[in-house]
Amino acid sequence: MKKLYISYIASFKGLSKEVWWLALITLVNRAGTMVIPFLSLYLTQNLGFSLENVGGIMTSFGLGSLAGTWIGGRLTDKIGYYRVMLNSLVATGFLFIAVQFLEGFWPICIGIFVLMVIADAFRPAVFVALNAYSKPENSTRSVTLIRLAINLGFSAGPALGGLIIVSFGYGGLFWVDGLTCMIAGALLLFILHPKKSKILDTVRHESPKSAYRDTQYLLFIAAMVLFGFAFVQYFSTMPVYYSEIHSLSEFQIGMLLALNGFVIFVFEMPLIKYMETRPWSKISNVIIGLGLTALSFLILNLTTWIGVLTIGILLMTIGEMIAFPFSNAFAMDRSKRGNQGEYMALYSISFSIAHVFGHNSGMQSVAHFGYEITWFAISEVCILGILLLLLLRNVLLKTQIENK
């Protein structure tokens, strides 16, 4: 146990203090967005909207996220990651507080859209900041630390949100969300101000290249859209599958999903540190992650044994633990060829696209074809993503050989 503990602690060593502060700011910010899991309940129970209206508002949510990520990338390249992050956090705080006072379908649609545009401008900026604050050899573990902060925030947020709703109602939730965003902004202002922060990686390509003209990167993004399409099923169609086919209660479903966050928190950093010592490329590791994700869906069709649900979510979790950090690190490395904000925005947009279309497509597939065919189809989506990555790996190897 002592050796295991020492190995676990060692996996965090070597990361800059700026990365640790950035992780804390991300934790505060993500824990503060506790209104998001309760948004549909707020709209139906508090404001009396129909499910159709809620669907329209959630579409505004997704479109705002998509637009915000793109705008955030463009602004990061023009005014810098620090100013984008600071303005996003502070403005998001005010908008969270303001949204609770909106009434009517269209005002709320517009309000949620504007909120997400401002809030998700933060995403590409934080990745560019991470690139600057990390040594190249630590970039994958730096991404992993940020992911741990995000997972901790998302785990703590809903629990705190539930307590706040019981104690102060939904209004209290919006106020707390807004104030935590402002606190995150204050931390950024006083701790990670450019005059106080140490930039560790300033390598830039002499001839900046647009991400939208980088065909190899676009091939990678296409694979990430497919991966995201499969990944989001675990937060939409899969809970329904647990309930309808295996008759699990809400508590049991919650425990299964909580297993995902627990495993990530305990094992992701040591796993990434170990895989970094292997002679595999980042793309090869992403392929492994997609393969495990595909397998997590396939095994559900092999048996009706309830234990397969635990095996499935563990396979998906390990796949996620491998695919996300290494794909993110690949995008960060690639972004040094040109406009970093543009590159990282495109990476984030790939998952926004998956959120916009993945949930609805999964539900429609289940409604028309059933779970078994849907799980086979999602597995095939992962396999298609693997084929694209295999093609990309071969192209990259060929390019490296030609440049020698």
Short mmCIF file of N, CA and C in Angstrom, two decimals, residues 16 18-19 22 25 71-89 118 120-134 185 188-189 191-202 204 335 340-342 344:
data_model
loop_
_atom_site.label_atom_id
_atom_site.label_comp_id
_atom_site.label_asym_id
_atom_site.label_seq_id
_atom_site.Cartn_x
_atom_site.Cartn_y
_atom_site.Cartn_z
N SER A 16 3.62 22.43 -12.98
CA SER A 16 3.89 23.79 -12.51
C SER A 16 2.81 24.26 -11.55
N GLU A 18 1.35 27.04 -11.67
CA GLU A 18 0.30 27.69 -12.47
C GLU A 18 -0.76 26.69 -12.91
N VAL A 19 -0.33 25.48 -13.26
CA VAL A 19 -1.28 24.43 -13.66
C VAL A 19 -2.16 24.06 -12.46
N LEU A 22 -4.63 26.79 -11.97
CA LEU A 22 -5.63 26.72 -13.04
C LEU A 22 -6.63 25.61 -12.76
N ILE A 25 -9.03 26.91 -10.07
CA ILE A 25 -10.00 27.83 -10.68
C ILE A 25 -11.06 27.06 -11.47
N ILE A 71 -16.27 31.36 -30.83
CA ILE A 71 -15.93 32.76 -30.56
C ILE A 71 -14.77 32.85 -29.58
N GLY A 72 -14.79 31.99 -28.56
CA GLY A 72 -13.72 31.98 -27.58
C GLY A 72 -12.37 31.69 -28.21
N GLY A 73 -12.36 30.77 -29.18
CA GLY A 73 -11.12 30.45 -29.88
C GLY A 73 -10.60 31.64 -30.67
N ARG A 74 -11.50 32.33 -31.38
CA ARG A 74 -11.11 33.49 -32.17
C ARG A 74 -10.58 34.62 -31.27
N LEU A 75 -11.29 34.86 -30.17
CA LEU A 75 -10.88 35.93 -29.26
C LEU A 75 -9.55 35.61 -28.58
N THR A 76 -9.33 34.33 -28.27
CA THR A 76 -8.07 33.93 -27.63
C THR A 76 -6.89 34.26 -28.52
N ASP A 77 -7.04 34.04 -29.83
CA ASP A 77 -5.96 34.35 -30.77
C ASP A 77 -5.76 35.87 -30.91
N LYS A 78 -6.82 36.64 -30.69
CA LYS A 78 -6.72 38.09 -30.89
C LYS A 78 -6.31 38.85 -29.63
N ILE A 79 -6.89 38.50 -28.48
CA ILE A 79 -6.62 39.29 -27.27
C ILE A 79 -5.90 38.49 -26.18
N GLY A 80 -5.71 37.18 -26.38
CA GLY A 80 -4.98 36.37 -25.41
C GLY A 80 -5.90 35.59 -24.48
N TYR A 81 -5.38 34.45 -24.01
CA TYR A 81 -6.20 33.54 -23.19
C TYR A 81 -6.59 34.15 -21.84
N TYR A 82 -5.71 34.95 -21.23
CA TYR A 82 -5.99 35.49 -19.90
C TYR A 82 -7.21 36.41 -19.91
N ARG A 83 -7.25 37.33 -20.86
CA ARG A 83 -8.37 38.27 -20.93
C ARG A 83 -9.68 37.55 -21.25
N VAL A 84 -9.62 36.53 -22.11
CA VAL A 84 -10.84 35.78 -22.45
C VAL A 84 -11.35 35.05 -21.22
N MET A 85 -10.46 34.36 -20.48
CA MET A 85 -10.89 33.62 -19.29
C MET A 85 -11.47 34.54 -18.24
N LEU A 86 -10.79 35.66 -17.98
CA LEU A 86 -11.24 36.59 -16.94
C LEU A 86 -12.60 37.18 -17.29
N ASN A 87 -12.75 37.70 -18.50
CA ASN A 87 -14.02 38.30 -18.91
C ASN A 87 -15.15 37.28 -18.96
N SER A 88 -14.82 36.06 -19.39
CA SER A 88 -15.83 35.01 -19.45
C SER A 88 -16.35 34.67 -18.05
N LEU A 89 -15.44 34.49 -17.10
CA LEU A 89 -15.85 34.12 -15.74
C LEU A 89 -16.71 35.21 -15.10
N ILE A 118 -21.11 33.12 -23.66
CA ILE A 118 -20.10 33.73 -22.79
C ILE A 118 -19.39 32.68 -21.95
N ASP A 120 -18.92 29.36 -22.42
CA ASP A 120 -18.07 28.39 -23.10
C ASP A 120 -16.96 29.03 -23.93
N ALA A 121 -16.91 30.36 -23.96
CA ALA A 121 -15.72 31.02 -24.52
C ALA A 121 -14.51 30.69 -23.66
N PHE A 122 -14.75 30.30 -22.41
CA PHE A 122 -13.70 29.94 -21.46
C PHE A 122 -12.93 28.69 -21.90
N ARG A 123 -13.62 27.77 -22.59
CA ARG A 123 -13.05 26.44 -22.84
C ARG A 123 -11.79 26.45 -23.70
N PRO A 124 -11.78 27.03 -24.90
CA PRO A 124 -10.54 27.03 -25.67
C PRO A 124 -9.44 27.85 -25.00
N ALA A 125 -9.83 28.92 -24.30
CA ALA A 125 -8.84 29.78 -23.64
C ALA A 125 -8.09 29.02 -22.56
N VAL A 126 -8.80 28.19 -21.80
CA VAL A 126 -8.14 27.46 -20.71
C VAL A 126 -7.15 26.43 -21.26
N PHE A 127 -7.46 25.85 -22.43
CA PHE A 127 -6.53 24.89 -23.03
C PHE A 127 -5.27 25.59 -23.54
N VAL A 128 -5.43 26.78 -24.10
CA VAL A 128 -4.26 27.53 -24.55
C VAL A 128 -3.41 27.95 -23.34
N ALA A 129 -4.07 28.35 -22.25
CA ALA A 129 -3.35 28.68 -21.02
C ALA A 129 -2.59 27.47 -20.51
N LEU A 130 -3.22 26.33 -20.57
CA LEU A 130 -2.59 25.08 -20.12
C LEU A 130 -1.35 24.78 -20.95
N ASN A 131 -1.43 25.08 -22.22
CA ASN A 131 -0.28 24.89 -23.11
C ASN A 131 0.88 25.77 -22.68
N ALA A 132 0.56 26.99 -22.28
CA ALA A 132 1.60 27.96 -21.89
C ALA A 132 2.21 27.62 -20.53
N TYR A 133 1.39 27.11 -19.61
CA TYR A 133 1.85 26.86 -18.25
C TYR A 133 2.50 25.49 -18.07
N SER A 134 2.47 24.64 -19.11
CA SER A 134 2.99 23.27 -19.00
C SER A 134 4.26 23.11 -19.82
N GLY A 185 -13.14 34.06 -11.13
CA GLY A 185 -12.53 35.18 -11.83
C GLY A 185 -11.57 35.95 -10.94
N LEU A 188 -8.37 34.07 -10.62
CA LEU A 188 -7.59 34.24 -11.84
C LEU A 188 -6.89 35.60 -11.86
N LEU A 189 -7.61 36.63 -11.44
CA LEU A 189 -7.08 37.99 -11.46
C LEU A 189 -5.90 38.15 -10.51
N ILE A 191 -4.11 35.65 -8.85
CA ILE A 191 -3.10 34.58 -8.78
C ILE A 191 -2.42 34.33 -10.11
N LEU A 192 -3.20 34.34 -11.20
CA LEU A 192 -2.63 34.01 -12.51
C LEU A 192 -2.54 35.21 -13.44
N HIS A 193 -2.42 36.40 -12.87
CA HIS A 193 -2.20 37.58 -13.70
C HIS A 193 -0.91 37.40 -14.50
N PRO A 194 -0.89 37.79 -15.77
CA PRO A 194 0.31 37.58 -16.60
C PRO A 194 1.61 38.07 -15.98
N LYS A 195 1.56 39.13 -15.16
CA LYS A 195 2.76 39.66 -14.54
C LYS A 195 3.29 38.74 -13.44
N LYS A 196 2.43 37.85 -12.93
CA LYS A 196 2.82 36.97 -11.84
C LYS A 196 3.06 35.53 -12.31
N SER A 197 2.55 35.17 -13.48
CA SER A 197 2.61 33.79 -13.95
C SER A 197 3.88 33.53 -14.75
N LYS A 198 4.35 32.30 -14.65
CA LYS A 198 5.56 31.89 -15.36
C LYS A 198 5.17 31.08 -16.59
N ILE A 199 5.53 31.57 -17.75
CA ILE A 199 5.24 30.88 -19.01
C ILE A 199 6.36 29.88 -19.27
N LEU A 200 6.00 28.60 -19.41
CA LEU A 200 7.00 27.54 -19.57
C LEU A 200 7.17 27.10 -21.01
N ASP A 201 6.17 27.33 -21.84
CA ASP A 201 6.25 26.84 -23.22
C ASP A 201 5.84 27.97 -24.17
N THR A 202 6.82 28.53 -24.84
CA THR A 202 6.54 29.64 -25.76
C THR A 202 6.86 29.27 -27.21
N ARG A 204 6.43 28.45 -30.87
CA ARG A 204 5.38 28.75 -31.84
C ARG A 204 5.89 28.45 -33.25
N SER A 335 -1.66 22.51 -32.02
CA SER A 335 -2.04 23.93 -32.06
C SER A 335 -0.84 24.86 -32.19
N GLN A 340 -3.53 29.05 -31.94
CA GLN A 340 -3.82 28.08 -30.89
C GLN A 340 -5.29 28.10 -30.46
N GLY A 341 -5.85 29.30 -30.34
CA GLY A 341 -7.26 29.40 -29.95
C GLY A 341 -8.16 28.70 -30.96
N GLU A 342 -7.85 28.87 -32.23
CA GLU A 342 -8.64 28.25 -33.29
C GLU A 342 -8.56 26.73 -33.22
N MET A 344 -7.77 24.83 -30.54
CA MET A 344 -8.40 24.29 -29.33
C MET A 344 -9.91 24.49 -29.36
#
